[in-house]
């Protein structure tokens, strides 16, 4: 399982909000600070302000499939740090990202199926290094 501990997060996301959390890469705790940016349509971007990458942008987009199903689309653009330690950590996280997104997709679907509405979500993700 992926372990993430939130230190600071608003109850409802808004433009400019910041989230602080720790994500574990094996036994190694990785502290992260991200800022939320709203985008046109249903979705948002979180940008790393502090963390293991030189640059990180994660675009979350939601597309309605039908009355009970929403597609969750993740697009990540990242640039590895020049520092050897953070470059190694970032590379490990980048390689493990499909597992992280698969776990999140499974967990989201499971939570929604337990909801009284019987809603569901499908998920897709793409990763690309920054130019």
PDB file of C-alpha atoms in Angstrom:
ATOM      1  CA  UNK A   1       0.000   0.000   0.000  1.00  0.00           C
ATOM      2  CA  UNK A   2       0.984   3.602  -0.617  1.00  0.00           C
ATOM      3  CA  UNK A   3       1.324   5.592   2.595  1.00  0.00           C
ATOM      4  CA  UNK A   4       0.575   9.314   2.465  1.00  0.00           C
ATOM      5  CA  UNK A   5       0.143  11.532   5.524  1.00  0.00           C
ATOM      6  CA  UNK A   6      -1.519  14.911   5.072  1.00  0.00           C
ATOM      7  CA  UNK A   7      -0.131  17.671   7.275  1.00  0.00           C
ATOM      8  CA  UNK A   8      -2.096  20.584   5.829  1.00  0.00           C
ATOM      9  CA  UNK A   9      -5.041  20.377   3.441  1.00  0.00           C
ATOM     10  CA  UNK A  10      -8.193  22.466   3.048  1.00  0.00           C
ATOM     11  CA  UNK A  11     -11.578  20.764   3.406  1.00  0.00           C
ATOM     12  CA  UNK A  12     -12.425  21.939  -0.111  1.00  0.00           C
ATOM     13  CA  UNK A  13      -9.795  22.852  -2.707  1.00  0.00           C
ATOM     14  CA  UNK A  14      -9.657  26.374  -4.130  1.00  0.00           C
ATOM     15  CA  UNK A  15      -7.247  28.262  -6.369  1.00  0.00           C
ATOM     16  CA  UNK A  16      -4.043  29.118  -4.504  1.00  0.00           C
ATOM     17  CA  UNK A  17      -4.564  26.622  -1.669  1.00  0.00           C
ATOM     18  CA  UNK A  18      -1.531  24.686  -0.507  1.00  0.00           C
ATOM     19  CA  UNK A  19      -1.286  21.091   0.650  1.00  0.00           C
ATOM     20  CA  UNK A  20       1.586  19.701   2.715  1.00  0.00           C
ATOM     21  CA  UNK A  21       2.061  15.953   2.979  1.00  0.00           C
ATOM     22  CA  UNK A  22       4.599  13.174   3.375  1.00  0.00           C
ATOM     23  CA  UNK A  23       4.714  10.229   0.986  1.00  0.00           C
ATOM     24  CA  UNK A  24       6.847   7.203   1.786  1.00  0.00           C
ATOM     25  CA  UNK A  25       9.105   5.644  -0.841  1.00  0.00           C
ATOM     26  CA  UNK A  26       9.759   2.411   1.023  1.00  0.00           C
ATOM     27  CA  UNK A  27      11.156   3.506   4.402  1.00  0.00           C
ATOM     28  CA  UNK A  28      12.109   6.973   3.099  1.00  0.00           C
ATOM     29  CA  UNK A  29       9.707   9.822   3.995  1.00  0.00           C
ATOM     30  CA  UNK A  30       9.395  12.412   1.211  1.00  0.00           C
ATOM     31  CA  UNK A  31       7.971  15.789   2.282  1.00  0.00           C
ATOM     32  CA  UNK A  32       5.997  17.648  -0.348  1.00  0.00           C
ATOM     33  CA  UNK A  33       4.296  21.052  -0.628  1.00  0.00           C
ATOM     34  CA  UNK A  34       1.911  21.571  -3.543  1.00  0.00           C
ATOM     35  CA  UNK A  35      -0.168  24.539  -4.665  1.00  0.00           C
ATOM     36  CA  UNK A  36      -3.585  24.153  -6.288  1.00  0.00           C
ATOM     37  CA  UNK A  37      -4.463  25.941  -9.512  1.00  0.00           C
ATOM     38  CA  UNK A  38      -7.943  25.881 -10.978  1.00  0.00           C
ATOM     39  CA  UNK A  39      -8.347  25.219 -14.697  1.00  0.00           C
ATOM     40  CA  UNK A  40     -11.275  25.668 -17.075  1.00  0.00           C
ATOM     41  CA  UNK A  41     -13.765  22.815 -16.792  1.00  0.00           C
ATOM     42  CA  UNK A  42     -13.936  20.212 -14.070  1.00  0.00           C
ATOM     43  CA  UNK A  43     -10.468  19.678 -12.712  1.00  0.00           C
ATOM     44  CA  UNK A  44      -7.402  21.271 -11.171  1.00  0.00           C
ATOM     45  CA  UNK A  45      -3.606  21.251 -11.246  1.00  0.00           C
ATOM     46  CA  UNK A  46      -1.290  20.666  -8.314  1.00  0.00           C
ATOM     47  CA  UNK A  47       2.210  22.084  -8.696  1.00  0.00           C
ATOM     48  CA  UNK A  48       5.077  21.092  -6.466  1.00  0.00           C
ATOM     49  CA  UNK A  49       6.485  24.068  -4.560  1.00  0.00           C
ATOM     50  CA  UNK A  50       8.801  21.911  -2.423  1.00  0.00           C
ATOM     51  CA  UNK A  51       9.647  18.268  -2.957  1.00  0.00           C
ATOM     52  CA  UNK A  52      11.896  15.791  -4.722  1.00  0.00           C
ATOM     53  CA  UNK A  53      11.464  17.042  -8.304  1.00  0.00           C
ATOM     54  CA  UNK A  54      12.950  20.113  -9.971  1.00  0.00           C
ATOM     55  CA  UNK A  55       9.508  20.604 -11.521  1.00  0.00           C
ATOM     56  CA  UNK A  56       6.185  18.771 -11.077  1.00  0.00           C
ATOM     57  CA  UNK A  57       2.751  19.477 -12.519  1.00  0.00           C
ATOM     58  CA  UNK A  58      -0.160  17.089 -12.009  1.00  0.00           C
ATOM     59  CA  UNK A  59      -3.322  17.874 -13.954  1.00  0.00           C
ATOM     60  CA  UNK A  60      -6.506  16.205 -12.671  1.00  0.00           C
ATOM     61  CA  UNK A  61      -9.418  16.240 -15.131  1.00  0.00           C
ATOM     62  CA  UNK A  62     -12.869  14.752 -14.597  1.00  0.00           C
ATOM     63  CA  UNK A  63     -15.087  13.724 -17.523  1.00  0.00           C
ATOM     64  CA  UNK A  64     -18.681  12.668 -17.061  1.00  0.00           C
ATOM     65  CA  UNK A  65     -19.348   9.341 -18.761  1.00  0.00           C
ATOM     66  CA  UNK A  66     -22.978   8.996 -17.669  1.00  0.00           C
ATOM     67  CA  UNK A  67     -25.192   9.761 -14.657  1.00  0.00           C
ATOM     68  CA  UNK A  68     -23.237   7.416 -12.374  1.00  0.00           C
ATOM     69  CA  UNK A  69     -19.741   7.233 -13.883  1.00  0.00           C
ATOM     70  CA  UNK A  70     -16.932   9.783 -14.089  1.00  0.00           C
ATOM     71  CA  UNK A  71     -13.559   9.303 -15.777  1.00  0.00           C
ATOM     72  CA  UNK A  72     -10.622  10.549 -13.717  1.00  0.00           C
ATOM     73  CA  UNK A  73      -7.738  11.563 -15.989  1.00  0.00           C
ATOM     74  CA  UNK A  74      -4.269  12.274 -14.597  1.00  0.00           C
ATOM     75  CA  UNK A  75      -1.507  13.931 -16.600  1.00  0.00           C
ATOM     76  CA  UNK A  76       1.863  14.429 -14.959  1.00  0.00           C
ATOM     77  CA  UNK A  77       4.770  16.468 -16.291  1.00  0.00           C
ATOM     78  CA  UNK A  78       7.956  16.327 -14.246  1.00  0.00           C
ATOM     79  CA  UNK A  79      11.619  17.216 -14.349  1.00  0.00           C
ATOM     80  CA  UNK A  80      14.157  15.383 -12.203  1.00  0.00           C
ATOM     81  CA  UNK A  81      16.325  17.334  -9.770  1.00  0.00           C
ATOM     82  CA  UNK A  82      20.002  17.886 -10.606  1.00  0.00           C
ATOM     83  CA  UNK A  83      21.027  16.818  -7.077  1.00  0.00           C
ATOM     84  CA  UNK A  84      22.021  13.136  -7.257  1.00  0.00           C
ATOM     85  CA  UNK A  85      20.037  12.118  -4.155  1.00  0.00           C
ATOM     86  CA  UNK A  86      16.784  13.781  -5.267  1.00  0.00           C
ATOM     87  CA  UNK A  87      17.338  12.652  -8.852  1.00  0.00           C
ATOM     88  CA  UNK A  88      17.502   9.038  -7.575  1.00  0.00           C
ATOM     89  CA  UNK A  89      14.429   9.521  -5.372  1.00  0.00           C
ATOM     90  CA  UNK A  90      12.505  11.218  -8.193  1.00  0.00           C
ATOM     91  CA  UNK A  91      13.410   8.451 -10.635  1.00  0.00           C
ATOM     92  CA  UNK A  92      12.198   5.834  -8.154  1.00  0.00           C
ATOM     93  CA  UNK A  93       8.933   7.716  -7.706  1.00  0.00           C
ATOM     94  CA  UNK A  94       8.521   8.148 -11.484  1.00  0.00           C
ATOM     95  CA  UNK A  95       9.035   4.423 -12.084  1.00  0.00           C
ATOM     96  CA  UNK A  96       6.566   3.565  -9.297  1.00  0.00           C
ATOM     97  CA  UNK A  97       3.913   6.037 -10.441  1.00  0.00           C
ATOM     98  CA  UNK A  98       1.807   3.485 -12.382  1.00  0.00           C
ATOM     99  CA  UNK A  99       1.475   1.490  -9.150  1.00  0.00           C
ATOM    100  CA  UNK A 100       0.466   4.637  -7.229  1.00  0.00           C
ATOM    101  CA  UNK A 101      -2.211   5.544  -9.791  1.00  0.00           C
ATOM    102  CA  UNK A 102      -3.484   1.949  -9.994  1.00  0.00           C
ATOM    103  CA  UNK A 103      -3.817   1.873  -6.195  1.00  0.00           C
ATOM    104  CA  UNK A 104      -5.583   5.241  -6.139  1.00  0.00           C
ATOM    105  CA  UNK A 105      -7.948   4.133  -8.911  1.00  0.00           C
ATOM    106  CA  UNK A 106      -8.797   0.932  -7.046  1.00  0.00           C
ATOM    107  CA  UNK A 107      -9.290   2.787  -3.752  1.00  0.00           C
ATOM    108  CA  UNK A 108     -11.472   5.509  -5.346  1.00  0.00           C
ATOM    109  CA  UNK A 109     -13.642   2.955  -7.132  1.00  0.00           C
ATOM    110  CA  UNK A 110     -14.014   0.921  -3.947  1.00  0.00           C
ATOM    111  CA  UNK A 111     -15.046   3.982  -1.900  1.00  0.00           C
ATOM    112  CA  UNK A 112     -17.542   5.132  -4.533  1.00  0.00           C
ATOM    113  CA  UNK A 113     -19.110   1.679  -4.848  1.00  0.00           C
ATOM    114  CA  UNK A 114     -19.768   1.749  -1.102  1.00  0.00           C
ATOM    115  CA  UNK A 115     -21.433   5.176  -1.381  1.00  0.00           C
ATOM    116  CA  UNK A 116     -25.255   5.221  -1.236  1.00  0.00           C
ATOM    117  CA  UNK A 117     -25.458   6.615  -4.790  1.00  0.00           C
ATOM    118  CA  UNK A 118     -23.613   3.657  -6.308  1.00  0.00           C
ATOM    119  CA  UNK A 119     -21.413   6.006  -8.339  1.00  0.00           C
ATOM    120  CA  UNK A 120     -18.265   4.763 -10.029  1.00  0.00           C
ATOM    121  CA  UNK A 121     -15.121   6.139 -11.607  1.00  0.00           C
ATOM    122  CA  UNK A 122     -12.728   4.990 -14.280  1.00  0.00           C
ATOM    123  CA  UNK A 123      -9.160   6.191 -14.376  1.00  0.00           C
ATOM    124  CA  UNK A 124      -6.385   6.805 -16.853  1.00  0.00           C
ATOM    125  CA  UNK A 125      -3.020   8.451 -16.488  1.00  0.00           C
ATOM    126  CA  UNK A 126      -0.150   9.682 -18.582  1.00  0.00           C
ATOM    127  CA  UNK A 127       3.349  10.717 -17.636  1.00  0.00           C
ATOM    128  CA  UNK A 128       5.826  12.750 -19.601  1.00  0.00           C
ATOM    129  CA  UNK A 129       9.145  14.300 -18.715  1.00  0.00           C
ATOM    130  CA  UNK A 130       9.305  18.081 -18.902  1.00  0.00           C
ATOM    131  CA  UNK A 131      10.984  19.460 -22.001  1.00  0.00           C
TER     132      UNK A 131
END
